[in-house]
Structures are given as structure tokens and as C-alpha cells.
XYZ file of C-alpha atoms in Angstrom:
729
model
C -0.163 -0.039 -0.352
C 3.176 2.154 0.864
C 4.675 2.466 -2.681
C 1.640 2.592 -4.319
C -0.308 5.729 -2.207
C 4.437 7.091 -2.803
C 3.899 6.660 -6.048
C 0.287 8.805 -6.267
C 1.502 11.098 -3.954
C 4.349 11.112 -6.522
C 2.948 11.592 -9.266
C 0.476 14.484 -9.208
C 2.985 16.680 -6.556
C 1.406 20.055 -6.349
C -0.902 19.440 -8.520
C -3.649 17.138 -6.699
C -7.296 17.433 -6.819
C -9.439 17.002 -3.618
C -13.155 16.056 -3.102
C -14.668 17.835 -1.191
C -17.781 16.870 0.442
C -20.753 18.328 0.870
C -22.281 17.077 4.218
C -21.320 15.272 6.676
C -23.985 12.337 5.777
C -21.762 12.560 2.475
C -18.490 12.167 4.326
C -20.297 9.578 6.010
C -21.333 7.322 2.926
C -18.181 8.611 0.993
C -15.892 5.951 2.756
C -17.791 3.187 1.810
C -18.658 3.383 -1.667
C -17.202 5.533 -4.899
C -19.169 7.326 -7.619
C -18.832 7.843 -10.863
C -15.899 10.549 -11.199
C -13.288 11.950 -13.629
C -10.053 10.950 -13.519
C -6.776 12.582 -14.110
C -3.679 10.186 -15.213
C 0.222 11.135 -15.012
C 2.690 9.490 -17.362
C 5.602 11.028 -16.199
C 5.748 10.531 -12.276
C 9.069 11.002 -11.339
C 8.941 14.494 -13.172
C 6.781 16.271 -10.221
C 7.147 17.950 -7.236
C 7.515 16.403 -4.196
C 3.923 15.551 -2.784
C 1.817 17.728 -0.685
C 1.301 16.855 3.405
C -2.091 14.641 4.626
C -5.646 17.443 3.412
C -7.823 18.741 6.067
C -11.144 16.758 7.820
C -12.780 17.883 4.711
C -11.046 16.285 2.528
C -11.719 12.277 1.105
C -8.878 10.387 -0.245
C -10.569 7.209 -2.093
C -8.452 4.361 -3.771
C -10.469 1.392 -4.520
C -9.251 -2.046 -4.451
C -11.235 -2.628 -7.269
C -11.230 -0.857 -10.309
C -14.653 -0.434 -11.187
C -16.655 0.851 -14.458
C -18.443 3.818 -11.606
C -14.919 4.717 -10.179
C -12.702 6.229 -12.285
C -9.996 7.918 -11.038
C -6.336 8.499 -10.466
C -4.259 5.832 -12.652
C -0.598 5.169 -12.456
C 0.017 2.978 -15.919
C 3.156 2.486 -17.501
C 1.258 2.460 -20.922
C -0.192 5.985 -19.943
C -3.886 7.347 -21.234
C -6.122 5.050 -23.251
C -7.854 8.477 -24.203
C -8.292 8.364 -28.251
C -8.780 12.271 -27.656
C -4.589 13.468 -28.525
C -5.291 17.302 -28.445
C -6.636 19.319 -25.642
C -9.189 21.400 -26.284
C -7.977 24.249 -24.894
C -4.251 24.605 -25.797
C -4.489 22.479 -28.162
C -1.427 21.158 -27.669
C -0.653 17.585 -28.257
C -2.138 14.798 -25.512
C 0.587 11.316 -24.841
C 2.018 9.447 -22.231
C 5.441 10.419 -21.425
C 5.348 14.277 -22.124
C 5.064 15.206 -17.660
C 1.523 15.875 -18.280
C -1.137 14.610 -16.390
C -4.512 14.104 -18.199
C -7.952 14.737 -16.833
C -11.478 12.517 -17.953
C -14.079 14.632 -17.163
C -17.943 12.475 -16.406
C -18.508 13.097 -19.923
C -15.738 11.578 -21.465
C -13.950 14.226 -22.651
C -10.202 14.578 -21.365
C -7.669 17.571 -21.263
C -4.806 18.091 -19.636
C -5.240 19.057 -16.056
C -3.773 21.762 -15.108
C -5.325 23.392 -18.400
C -8.697 22.042 -17.170
C -7.846 23.356 -13.040
C -7.334 26.627 -14.722
C -9.989 26.427 -16.721
C -12.160 25.733 -13.598
C -10.568 28.029 -11.145
C -11.771 31.496 -13.254
C -15.495 29.954 -13.051
C -15.797 27.720 -16.189
C -17.747 24.699 -14.525
C -18.532 22.830 -17.855
C -17.132 21.061 -20.477
C -15.584 23.284 -22.881
C -16.234 20.591 -25.717
C -20.213 19.667 -25.085
C -21.216 22.139 -22.439
C -21.989 19.039 -20.060
C -22.521 20.984 -16.925
C -20.374 18.966 -14.545
C -21.191 18.047 -10.938
C -17.835 17.308 -10.176
C -14.364 19.483 -10.663
C -10.993 19.394 -10.032
C -9.297 22.228 -8.965
C -5.255 22.224 -6.686
C -4.199 19.901 -4.077
C -1.919 22.830 -3.525
C -4.853 24.164 -0.869
C -4.257 21.659 1.314
C -0.624 23.345 2.734
C -3.652 26.896 3.649
C -5.010 24.443 6.464
C -3.968 24.473 9.753
C -2.377 20.402 10.807
C -5.108 19.945 13.177
C -7.354 19.776 10.454
C -4.909 17.471 8.630
C -4.607 14.159 10.337
C -4.413 10.300 9.266
C -6.977 8.547 12.069
C -9.648 11.002 9.859
C -12.017 8.568 9.299
C -12.912 10.373 6.314
C -9.038 9.178 4.222
C -9.569 5.869 2.937
C -5.974 4.662 1.363
C -6.637 1.765 -1.233
C -3.437 -1.255 -1.033
C -4.414 -3.458 -3.894
C -4.518 -0.654 -6.968
C -3.350 3.139 -7.568
C -6.140 4.936 -8.809
C -7.862 7.444 -6.388
C -10.695 10.236 -7.008
C -9.797 13.367 -5.878
C -12.264 15.413 -6.532
C -14.704 19.231 -4.921
C -18.429 17.961 -5.781
C -20.100 21.091 -6.940
C -23.134 21.916 -4.312
C -26.820 22.202 -5.211
C -27.019 26.050 -4.811
C -24.322 28.340 -4.781
C -25.552 28.726 -0.716
C -26.125 25.868 0.639
C -24.579 24.049 3.203
C -21.623 27.066 3.028
C -20.889 27.145 6.439
C -19.144 23.701 6.464
C -16.741 24.587 3.838
C -16.569 28.844 3.894
C -13.193 28.422 5.672
C -11.584 26.714 1.955
C -10.151 29.045 -0.080
C -11.285 30.448 -3.549
C -10.904 29.173 -6.176
C -12.858 30.244 -8.969
C -14.897 32.936 -8.931
C -19.023 31.846 -8.665
C -21.971 32.631 -10.357
C -22.193 36.545 -11.062
C -22.830 38.238 -8.391
C -26.886 40.534 -8.643
C -24.126 43.967 -8.663
C -20.348 44.384 -9.957
C -19.273 47.040 -7.106
C -16.652 44.448 -6.019
C -14.403 46.904 -8.400
C -10.846 47.348 -6.977
C -9.998 50.256 -5.043
C -8.849 52.847 -7.277
C -4.723 54.310 -6.646
C -4.286 56.011 -4.079
C -2.902 58.584 -5.987
C -3.164 57.885 -9.598
C -1.598 61.146 -11.273
C 1.724 59.906 -12.145
C 2.411 56.513 -13.602
C 6.652 55.777 -12.649
C 5.827 52.244 -14.982
C 7.392 52.343 -18.669
C 5.271 50.171 -19.715
C 1.779 51.762 -18.417
C 1.672 53.687 -21.346
C 3.262 53.389 -25.591
C 6.614 53.072 -25.205
C 6.975 56.816 -25.085
C 7.252 59.201 -22.637
C 3.748 60.795 -22.875
C 3.319 64.422 -20.879
C 1.237 67.579 -21.450
C 2.463 70.089 -24.113
C 0.342 73.130 -25.211
C -2.553 73.169 -21.994
C -6.027 74.413 -23.885
C -7.358 72.678 -27.221
C -7.154 75.412 -30.088
C -9.555 76.517 -32.197
C -9.592 78.350 -35.833
C -11.713 78.810 -38.307
C -11.904 79.478 -41.670
C -14.361 81.335 -43.939
C -14.493 79.753 -47.535
C -13.471 82.903 -49.284
C -11.509 85.922 -48.234
C -13.556 88.680 -48.861
C -17.407 89.706 -50.268
C -17.743 93.098 -52.160
C -20.559 95.256 -50.145
C -22.915 94.897 -52.434
C -22.837 91.025 -52.858
C -25.065 89.023 -50.230
C -25.164 85.229 -49.989
C -27.826 82.521 -48.372
C -25.532 79.638 -47.590
C -21.798 80.915 -47.025
C -19.457 78.286 -45.609
C -17.231 78.950 -42.289
C -15.050 75.656 -41.353
C -14.142 75.202 -37.180
C -10.755 73.418 -36.231
C -10.751 72.133 -33.631
C -6.887 70.416 -32.341
C -6.605 69.110 -28.915
C -2.868 69.210 -26.512
C -0.753 67.286 -27.922
C 1.713 65.306 -25.621
C 5.435 65.172 -25.950
C 7.925 62.533 -26.770
C 10.367 61.538 -24.906
C 12.299 58.024 -25.708
C 13.432 56.272 -23.541
C 16.644 54.497 -24.794
C 16.516 50.782 -22.959
C 15.871 52.235 -19.787
C 17.886 54.469 -19.543
C 15.963 57.200 -19.002
C 13.312 57.666 -16.190
C 10.813 59.766 -17.071
C 7.124 59.666 -16.507
C 4.184 60.625 -17.894
C 1.069 62.213 -16.630
C -2.393 60.784 -18.339
C -5.503 60.254 -16.939
C -5.914 55.936 -15.443
C -8.890 54.399 -17.958
C -11.378 51.875 -16.601
C -11.294 49.023 -19.658
C -14.234 46.300 -19.739
C -13.268 44.070 -22.348
C -16.148 42.212 -24.255
C -15.112 38.856 -26.267
C -17.010 36.754 -28.065
C -15.326 33.011 -27.581
C -18.170 31.382 -29.239
C -17.578 27.882 -31.361
C -16.647 29.983 -34.616
C -13.636 31.604 -32.251
C -12.273 28.223 -32.112
C -8.570 27.378 -32.708
C -6.102 30.207 -34.619
C -9.018 33.114 -33.691
C -8.827 32.503 -30.216
C -5.338 31.770 -29.574
C -4.433 34.998 -31.480
C -7.091 37.006 -29.240
C -5.783 35.781 -25.844
C -2.298 37.279 -27.871
C -4.154 40.418 -28.399
C -5.566 40.260 -25.076
C -2.356 40.044 -23.391
C -0.712 42.661 -24.953
C -3.722 45.090 -23.819
C -2.941 43.765 -20.834
C 1.100 44.872 -20.429
C 0.504 47.747 -21.498
C -2.182 49.256 -18.781
C -0.078 51.252 -15.866
C -0.889 50.063 -12.423
C -3.130 52.965 -12.161
C -5.754 51.403 -14.632
C -7.840 49.189 -14.117
C -9.785 45.971 -16.211
C -11.630 43.530 -16.489
C -13.050 41.212 -19.005
C -16.120 39.890 -19.806
C -16.687 36.356 -22.606
C -19.764 35.523 -23.751
C -20.713 32.773 -26.572
C -24.669 31.338 -25.485
C -24.017 32.888 -22.095
C -21.564 35.209 -20.214
C -19.679 35.476 -18.019
C -17.536 38.282 -16.122
C -14.367 36.488 -15.804
C -12.984 38.745 -13.017
C -13.826 42.924 -11.820
C -12.529 45.687 -12.792
C -8.749 45.210 -11.618
C -5.753 47.380 -10.940
C -2.745 46.708 -13.661
C 0.015 45.976 -10.748
C 2.309 42.966 -11.092
C -0.183 40.983 -9.587
C -2.838 42.038 -11.038
C -1.448 41.770 -14.536
C -0.306 37.749 -13.707
C -4.194 37.170 -12.510
C -5.187 38.863 -15.242
C -2.975 37.604 -17.763
C -4.125 33.932 -16.376
C -7.579 34.422 -16.522
C -7.590 35.309 -20.193
C -5.694 32.293 -20.538
C -7.773 30.308 -18.770
C -10.677 31.605 -21.927
C -12.028 28.485 -24.305
C -14.593 28.376 -26.827
C -18.252 27.023 -27.485
C -21.846 27.648 -28.212
C -23.676 29.699 -29.810
C -23.192 33.828 -29.987
C -24.929 35.945 -26.918
C -23.185 40.161 -28.141
C -26.758 41.206 -26.188
C -26.080 39.047 -22.644
C -21.762 39.973 -23.497
C -23.009 43.808 -23.228
C -25.030 44.102 -21.037
C -22.516 41.895 -18.334
C -20.300 45.061 -20.292
C -22.080 47.865 -18.673
C -23.317 46.983 -15.928
C -19.506 46.301 -15.369
C -20.125 50.234 -15.383
C -22.469 51.386 -14.198
C -22.430 48.867 -10.404
C -18.517 50.066 -10.063
C -17.870 51.287 -6.692
C -15.130 54.086 -8.016
C -14.154 55.161 -11.141
C -11.227 56.718 -12.693
C -11.250 59.813 -14.929
C -12.166 57.910 -18.341
C -13.713 55.080 -19.348
C -14.363 52.877 -22.224
C -15.996 48.562 -23.974
C -13.994 47.266 -26.272
C -16.432 44.368 -27.985
C -14.776 41.514 -30.332
C -17.085 38.996 -32.090
C -16.528 36.586 -35.415
C -20.058 36.079 -36.136
C -23.485 37.017 -35.311
C -25.591 36.961 -32.668
C -27.757 33.954 -32.576
C -30.255 35.589 -29.716
C -31.386 38.699 -30.189
C -30.861 39.810 -33.663
C -31.659 36.769 -34.756
C -33.101 34.254 -32.258
C -32.574 30.234 -33.529
C -35.568 29.730 -31.293
C -37.767 30.066 -33.606
C -38.965 33.740 -33.613
C -38.848 35.346 -36.679
C -38.989 39.174 -37.376
C -39.272 41.043 -40.116
C -36.389 42.974 -39.642
C -33.242 42.642 -37.472
C -33.264 44.819 -34.119
C -29.977 45.732 -33.439
C -31.013 49.011 -31.338
C -31.622 45.508 -28.396
C -28.200 44.530 -28.374
C -26.886 47.716 -26.834
C -28.279 48.640 -23.501
C -30.411 51.998 -23.134
C -28.454 52.970 -20.810
C -24.771 53.541 -22.923
C -27.151 54.768 -25.731
C -25.477 58.426 -26.241
C -29.008 59.293 -25.732
C -29.247 57.265 -22.465
C -27.938 60.021 -19.834
C -25.063 57.790 -19.762
C -22.369 57.897 -22.844
C -20.228 54.715 -22.781
C -18.864 54.509 -25.851
C -17.951 50.720 -27.274
C -15.342 50.439 -29.581
C -16.218 47.552 -31.526
C -13.555 45.169 -33.648
C -15.101 42.572 -36.176
C -13.056 39.538 -36.821
C -13.039 38.058 -39.930
C -15.363 37.338 -42.841
C -18.830 35.716 -41.048
C -18.764 38.990 -38.274
C -22.432 40.785 -38.487
C -20.805 44.430 -39.838
C -24.461 46.216 -39.878
C -25.405 45.119 -36.585
C -21.216 46.074 -34.811
C -21.517 49.198 -36.333
C -24.493 49.988 -35.246
C -23.723 49.459 -31.692
C -20.424 51.487 -32.180
C -22.702 54.747 -34.015
C -25.274 53.993 -30.591
C -22.379 54.781 -28.346
C -20.533 56.502 -29.497
C -17.545 54.239 -30.446
C -15.586 52.989 -33.460
C -16.822 50.354 -35.944
C -12.482 48.058 -36.939
C -13.001 45.744 -39.508
C -9.876 43.049 -38.812
C -9.448 40.970 -42.070
C -6.635 39.281 -41.297
C -6.911 37.706 -37.927
C -3.406 38.217 -37.386
C -4.348 41.819 -37.424
C -5.956 41.898 -34.677
C -3.242 42.178 -31.981
C -2.661 45.834 -33.968
C -6.089 46.655 -33.886
C -6.370 46.749 -30.384
C -3.075 48.695 -30.582
C -4.319 51.029 -32.306
C -7.430 51.867 -30.096
C -6.160 51.852 -26.912
C -3.091 54.708 -27.876
C -5.648 56.977 -28.144
C -8.113 55.751 -25.533
C -5.015 55.960 -23.057
C -4.337 59.633 -23.915
C -7.418 61.212 -23.221
C -6.810 65.429 -22.716
C -10.701 66.659 -23.018
C -13.625 65.289 -22.069
C -17.804 66.571 -22.381
C -16.659 68.722 -24.796
C -18.784 71.260 -26.231
C -18.591 73.653 -29.392
C -20.229 77.182 -28.955
C -21.519 78.765 -32.303
C -22.969 82.134 -32.274
C -24.472 84.513 -35.007
C -22.825 87.863 -35.364
C -24.398 90.703 -36.886
C -27.928 90.986 -36.347
C -28.477 89.788 -40.180
C -26.804 86.661 -39.692
C -28.606 83.587 -39.219
C -26.957 79.734 -39.089
C -27.814 77.486 -41.703
C -26.833 73.651 -41.483
C -24.158 72.121 -38.982
C -22.457 69.264 -40.197
C -20.947 67.491 -38.032
C -20.805 64.218 -38.714
C -21.794 62.276 -36.561
C -21.914 64.400 -33.264
C -25.114 65.695 -32.382
C -25.144 69.564 -33.062
C -28.685 71.658 -32.594
C -29.597 74.829 -33.224
C -32.002 77.273 -31.342
C -35.352 78.394 -33.479
C -34.027 81.956 -34.213
C -31.293 80.231 -35.663
C -28.845 82.709 -33.298
C -26.500 80.240 -31.616
C -25.887 76.827 -32.264
C -24.159 73.764 -30.440
C -21.704 70.876 -31.037
C -21.576 67.670 -28.580
C -18.096 66.434 -29.046
C -17.328 64.629 -26.054
C -13.793 62.835 -25.238
C -10.822 63.549 -27.634
C -7.486 62.212 -27.363
C -4.154 64.061 -27.083
C -3.577 65.570 -30.397
C -6.923 64.550 -32.397
C -8.463 67.744 -34.213
C -11.876 68.043 -35.629
C -13.539 69.863 -38.542
C -16.859 70.968 -38.517
C -18.743 73.005 -41.506
C -21.350 75.496 -40.620
C -23.325 77.416 -43.294
C -24.314 80.713 -42.885
C -26.063 84.190 -44.981
C -23.550 87.452 -45.330
C -26.222 90.067 -45.730
C -25.714 93.342 -47.141
C -22.530 95.602 -45.851
C -23.526 98.976 -46.529
C -20.899 100.917 -45.664
C -19.115 98.696 -42.926
C -15.698 97.618 -44.483
C -16.131 93.915 -42.861
C -18.901 91.736 -41.408
C -19.081 89.489 -38.484
C -20.046 86.456 -38.920
C -20.307 84.373 -36.078
C -18.525 83.566 -33.305
C -17.203 80.557 -31.666
C -15.753 78.566 -28.315
C -16.046 75.724 -26.355
C -15.856 73.944 -22.658
C -14.725 70.690 -21.849
C -13.868 69.069 -18.454
C -9.420 68.335 -17.878
C -9.657 64.144 -17.201
C -7.078 64.411 -14.078
C -8.820 67.365 -12.266
C -12.304 67.132 -13.795
C -11.574 71.340 -13.680
C -13.552 72.691 -16.484
C -11.726 74.534 -18.828
C -13.411 77.908 -21.291
C -11.632 78.432 -24.579
C -12.477 82.533 -25.401
C -14.505 82.928 -28.385
C -13.444 83.508 -31.518
C -15.001 85.976 -34.043
C -14.746 85.498 -37.593
C -14.653 88.230 -39.589
C -15.295 88.808 -43.509
C -14.233 92.200 -45.173
C -15.925 93.344 -47.423
C -14.692 95.981 -49.705
C -16.356 97.758 -52.057
C -15.097 95.779 -55.194
C -13.559 92.895 -55.218
C -10.490 93.565 -57.330
C -8.398 90.119 -57.086
C -9.790 86.703 -58.106
C -11.299 85.207 -56.180
C -10.090 81.413 -54.982
C -11.719 78.890 -52.054
C -9.987 78.108 -49.141
C -8.212 74.639 -49.963
C -8.928 73.960 -45.594
C -12.550 74.208 -46.259
C -12.763 72.663 -49.721
C -10.697 69.521 -48.064
C -13.369 69.024 -46.064
C -16.312 69.736 -48.710
C -14.480 66.291 -49.818
C -14.142 64.602 -46.734
C -18.468 64.762 -46.453
C -19.076 64.593 -50.160
C -17.314 61.294 -49.567
C -19.261 60.228 -46.449
C -22.399 61.432 -48.011
C -21.206 58.565 -51.502
C -20.398 55.640 -49.502
C -23.615 55.845 -47.758
C -25.196 56.163 -50.621
C -23.451 53.692 -52.623
C -23.913 51.161 -49.577
C -27.735 51.651 -50.045
C -28.059 51.063 -53.791
C -25.589 47.766 -53.003
C -27.584 46.110 -50.183
C -30.554 46.397 -52.376
C -28.482 44.094 -54.760
C -27.493 47.396 -57.470
C -24.011 46.862 -57.336
C -22.708 48.652 -60.499
C -24.782 51.528 -59.766
C -23.044 51.237 -56.114
C -19.363 51.226 -57.824
C -21.004 54.398 -60.548
C -21.986 56.063 -57.364
C -17.851 55.445 -55.796
C -16.960 56.882 -59.345
C -18.270 59.986 -59.603
C -17.249 60.905 -56.217
C -13.868 60.701 -57.283
C -13.678 62.724 -59.955
C -15.298 65.451 -57.880
C -12.482 64.638 -55.400
C -9.409 64.912 -57.999
C -11.725 67.656 -59.954
C -11.960 69.905 -56.478
C -9.454 72.968 -55.458
C -7.989 70.609 -52.728
C -7.567 67.745 -54.850
C -6.038 68.985 -57.691
C -3.696 70.528 -55.145
C -2.559 67.385 -54.141
C -3.896 67.424 -51.088
C -3.442 64.474 -48.416
C -6.704 63.229 -47.736
C -7.986 63.779 -50.977
C -5.496 61.444 -52.712
C -6.401 58.739 -49.107
C -10.475 59.359 -50.669
C -10.229 58.295 -53.068
C -7.729 55.385 -52.386
C -10.008 54.525 -50.335
C -13.096 54.859 -52.681
C -11.581 52.905 -55.265
C -10.827 49.997 -52.922
C -14.323 49.775 -52.054
C -15.080 49.325 -55.362
C -13.166 46.520 -55.605
C -14.380 44.740 -52.663
C -18.280 45.236 -54.706
C -16.875 43.404 -58.394
C -19.693 40.546 -56.944
C -22.024 39.713 -54.711
C -19.994 37.238 -52.260
C -16.838 39.861 -52.007
C -19.399 42.622 -51.569
C -20.744 40.374 -48.640
C -17.518 39.021 -47.529
C -15.814 42.098 -47.024
C -16.625 45.126 -49.185
C -19.645 45.825 -46.589
C -17.362 45.886 -43.565
C -14.934 47.670 -44.936
C -17.169 50.485 -46.125
C -18.917 50.308 -42.936
C -15.558 50.982 -41.064
C -14.923 53.639 -43.704
C -17.956 55.290 -42.906
C -17.546 54.813 -39.014
C -13.570 56.612 -39.403
C -14.841 59.311 -41.806
C -18.306 60.032 -39.686
C -16.153 60.493 -36.035
C -12.719 61.767 -37.842
C -11.135 59.161 -35.636
C -9.160 56.440 -37.221
C -10.297 52.369 -36.795
C -8.565 49.647 -38.096
C -9.603 47.785 -41.835
C -8.121 46.401 -44.775
C -4.213 47.667 -44.319
C -4.713 50.858 -42.395
C -2.783 49.931 -40.232
C 0.232 49.714 -41.669
C 2.086 53.508 -40.887
C 2.376 54.240 -44.345
C -0.629 53.878 -45.512
C -2.720 56.967 -46.923
C -5.866 55.810 -44.940
C -4.360 56.787 -41.434
C -5.406 60.407 -41.797
C -6.647 61.147 -38.432
C -4.079 59.073 -36.202
C -2.182 60.558 -33.165
C 1.231 60.012 -32.222
C 0.334 57.951 -29.192
C -1.194 55.315 -31.476
C 0.945 55.266 -33.533
C 3.746 54.419 -31.324
C 1.357 52.152 -29.525
C 0.564 50.089 -32.909
C 4.861 50.327 -33.524
C 5.429 48.809 -29.866
C 2.624 46.222 -31.525
C 4.438 44.995 -34.679
C 8.328 44.742 -32.692
C 6.589 42.344 -30.318
C 5.187 39.875 -33.489
C 7.389 38.739 -36.697
C 7.130 41.470 -39.396
C 6.073 38.787 -41.140
C 2.321 38.009 -39.772
C 0.977 41.248 -41.258
C -0.455 40.558 -45.104
C -0.498 43.590 -46.975
C -4.050 43.379 -49.359
C -3.076 43.887 -52.857
C -5.527 46.593 -54.779
C -6.793 44.626 -58.237
C -6.394 46.136 -61.736
C -10.497 46.704 -61.651
C -10.990 50.250 -61.538
C -6.601 51.507 -61.785
C -5.786 54.419 -60.369
C -6.756 57.847 -61.352
C -3.473 60.119 -62.601
C -1.498 62.153 -60.190
C -2.533 65.855 -60.543
C -0.210 68.239 -61.974
């Protein structure tokens, strides 16, 4: 008996599984009978560490003298595992005898590496990752035995029964029938996995005492960022520089240009420079699709991307991860990314497995609930959503219900919508060719976030890097732009602000634009139409007064930027030939391209691909014939290249369905919010599509690229279906 028991202990070492009876009656009954149970198989006993001491009185170690079909357990066998399962469904590694890893066979007959399934269970999974069977018994690591006092671990315990004739044992933890039943019997046990999600998510980790300065070089982009200019810069441009006194205009365009404060980047040379960074810490909630379609490479790449995010958050930042498939669960509450916080988060993310359907609505519900229920709040908060499929529960239910129109609004909780009182921007990433880009784009638009299209699976980390590079550089919040009419006869016309909400009073004398958050160095351009009355004898006319106000993220102080007056010269006669302002014309081209995308997409959805292509072709012509287009303006060249790419993705219905729709919606999101998104090859720093990419985004993206093999990022090759127009002279 002694030698077999010693072999068993040596085989398991610190990775023992233990069985915790639920009641005293169960303890008594377990000493005389065994129950069907999972098994743990070790194929290399000598390679494992020394065993731990005997366990507490609550633990049973059963070693039946005769193996029976109902008493599977720890089998130390020279032949190793007989399982036909050659690959662990969690880590995708090979399972074979002699590789030094214990194997676990569950009650549903599926086999896994023991360390994989133990980590999986530790973070809340209580069902089989393959067939989703609810397990009655789960494994956990026996190193927890050392946490108990010696007086609880006695060899005279009547529930310990060591067999003498066979090398099997059942070492399991039986799940209680309810979360609260008989919990007092083992309330002293250390927590090895999160219970079912609580009613309220108010268990977030307290904020760091002084979250202003962050000395950690991994907490932000590789450059140290300190505030440069202190306030938002406001500039205005008029369509024309002058209008004669006798002339009047019903529609005259004024451009309002905003630029956020910059960050000065001090590059660190291999740790030689110990500079500190001042930025607003963030509460980040990631909502991750782990449905069956994410199995294999996709899930592995997602874990790597999440690892990059975790490593680049600072100790003042907090992270919570929600995973969803048929249901959703919170892997862990908002946790500060200290050294220990990072390690725990990495372990939790690595325990993710893929299976089931796609319940985006439930994932977002829990993600938003984390935001709403938190006890403390970091200055910045955002949600990141990634999915590679279609919602099969809310938008496209699989229970026989049919709706005439997809209910995209039902995916996002009303409290997270821009019109719901609390704006929680959800930055959405559509992964691969099978995701529902229309529903994901709707979520981002409704919440005030962006939609990115990750076409190449290997680009997921770069896409995440660009996004968090912006989120970690927020310099202004709740930004409002105020526009007042100047002279008495001046009235405001339409305000073109893209996806940003604007409002004009009934008398058309005052308008406003709600912008929200700005990242460092970001720029925003809005076109305001006004009438220009007769000037009489005046040499100039006051058209508008423009100002803005916002909150500084760290201090929460309100900053008011002084009003800027927009005046235009009114000579008696205009002698020189009038030339339209390139700044104004450039933004007109951007808005023209965005409107063409909307119109073209509408035609494509109705099956009229040739009409959709023609709409984009006409827009390309207008852009290149414009004043800014003829001057070789960079934004206009980027718009032309982007529209040409969209035409190519409409070559046939199959290609439009696969990538064309998502590419177009991502472009619309970028131009309507004037913020960088990932699409196609747009994360390439050499791409013309990076018109909205800031320095902090580019720095974080460069860090991502240097941490992974350069060959993993395939570039999109343009076909010759729609050749590029000649460069303007």
C-alpha cells in the first residue's frame, strides 16, 4: 500500500485534486462507496515535485481496491492514457503518454491536460469546454491543502481510505446544489474560482491612492507622454476671404477647426531615461466573443492581443473581462493592472475556451453593468467589443421567432446609448469575414464608439494597439462647441458635424455641437453654413463667434476657451479673383465621400452593385477635380484610394458580402467620427488611410509590430479592376 500511495503522491505533487464533501452524511457514505467521477492520469511520475502533506478533515482521498466502471480515478499506468483524444481542447497541445503532463477525463468522457482544466475551473468554468455539459464534480489544485491548519489534517480521519491493491484514486470537488447550500461547512476553504456572477458588480478594486503619475514604462506607449499645450486650439476658416459690400450670400461656409493638446514624446533608450508620464487612468471593459467559431487560431490570437493590452495598461488603470458565447460571464471584476493584477488577468484570459452560440446582447449587458455598478471611477471609461459572428439570440434568434427587420437596437443596453443619459463608448471590432458588420456598426454608432474591420486574423493585436493608444491619451472630456451668430442679420444654417450631435435654436442665432472626448493631438472639423447680408458701408462683417468648453480628465475642472470671432472683409469692389479656401474645400470633399459611401451602400444592399460602383466613381471624379484635389492634398488622395478600394470590393456579390460591407462601414465610422479605425491595410503606417492617426496611436502600434514577427501582417493587394487615376499636376 505504502509504495503505491507514495507513487500517487509523487505523480500529482502540488497538482492534487481533492474532493470536498457537501454534507457530513456525504462524508460518511463516501468512505464505503465510490461514485462515477472524472480521472486524472499522469504519465511521468518521477518528473513531478514532492507531495504535499495530508489534507484537512473535509477532504476524501478514495483508492478502491478493485477498479470498477463507476470508479475512474487517478491511474498510474505504464501504458499511460488510453484516451483517443489526442489534442487538448483548451491549449490545443498534444496529449500523449510520457510528456510529463497529467491528464483529466471528465464525467462526460472528454479529456484535457489537468493544468489546463484546473485553470479553466479556477476562473469560473463549471461545464465542459467541448460539449457544455454541466459537471457535478470539478477538479482543483491540491496545493490548497497547505493552506489549512495542521489540526485539520489528521491521518486518523475516518473519511480517508487508502487502498492497498490498486493505483487509482478519485480526488474531486463536488459542486453544491446551490450557491449557498451548506456553505458554512467549508467557508474556510480558499476561493479557487469565481462564483456565479453576483447581482451587482460593485466589487471593483479600489483606485490607486495617487493615480496622477505613472512611472511604469509599460503603462503607456513606449514614449513618455507629458502634456504640451494646455488648452484646445480653435481656428476658423471662411470659404472666401472677402465679399463685396453689395453682394449677399444665402449659404456661405465657415470651417471650425479644433485641435487637442499635444503630448511631448520623450523616447526611452533601453531604460536609460526614467521619465514619468501624466495621463488620465482608464477603466477598460473588454467584451470578448468565445463562441464555437473562435476555436483554434482565432482564440489564440485573441489571447495574445489581450496579453498585449494587459501589459500596456498601467497600475492606475483597471481592467475587467467579459466573455460570451451562448451566455456571458465576467472573468474578473475591475482590477488594477499592478504586477500581480496583470499576472492574475493573464491567467484568466489564458483560461478562455470557445464553444456555443453568439449572444452579443448578453455580453454587452454585463459589460455595461460593470461600468454602472462600480463603486469608484477612473477618469476615463470605455468598452471594447470583439465578435466574429452574428448574434443568434437577439437579432437573429434561433428559437423559431422571426422578425421582419433585425433589431440591432436591442443589442445595446439603453443606458449606454448616447441618448440614454450616460455615454459609454463601445469600440467594436468585427473579426474575420463572417461577422455581422451591420449590427456591430450599429452598436458603435449608438454608443459613440468606432467600428473597425479586422480582415486578417493576425492583425487583431495591431487593431487593439491602435485603439488603446488613443484611449490612454484622453486630454479632454465632455467637449461642447458653441456657435453664436454675429451681426444682427446673420442667421445660422445647417451644421455638418458627422456623427456628432448638433443643435440650433429656433431663431437660428445660436448653435452647439457635442463632441465628447478628445485624444491627444486629435483634430475635429465642422462646417457651418451662414447667410451673408449686404454690408452697406461696413468694411467687414462679423459672421460668427465660436468657443468651446470641456473638462480636464485628471482634475475634472471645466476649461472655457475664449470665443473666436469670424470676420470677413467687405470691400467696395472685389478686384482679385476669389479662390476657395483649401481647408474648407478639403472638408467638403470628406463629407462628400461619406455621403457617397452611404448612398453607394444603400444601392449595394438592394443588389444594384453596378449603380453602387458608379456612385463611388462619380465621387472620385468630384474630389480629384476640386481645388484641394488638384493641389494634391493628402486627405483627398486618401479618399480617392479608399473609394477605389471600395469599388474593388464590390466586384461581385460574394466579395461584397465577405468584406465589402464591413470595409465600407468601417470607413464610414472613421470619417463620421474623424477618428482612426482599422480596416484592410489601414494599420500600416505608410498607408494614406491614416489621416486620423495620432502620435500616441502610432507609437502603440509600432510597439505591437515590434513585439510580433513582421511577416504575420499580410498586405491587401489592389486589383486592376479600377485603376488609379493619374496624379494631379
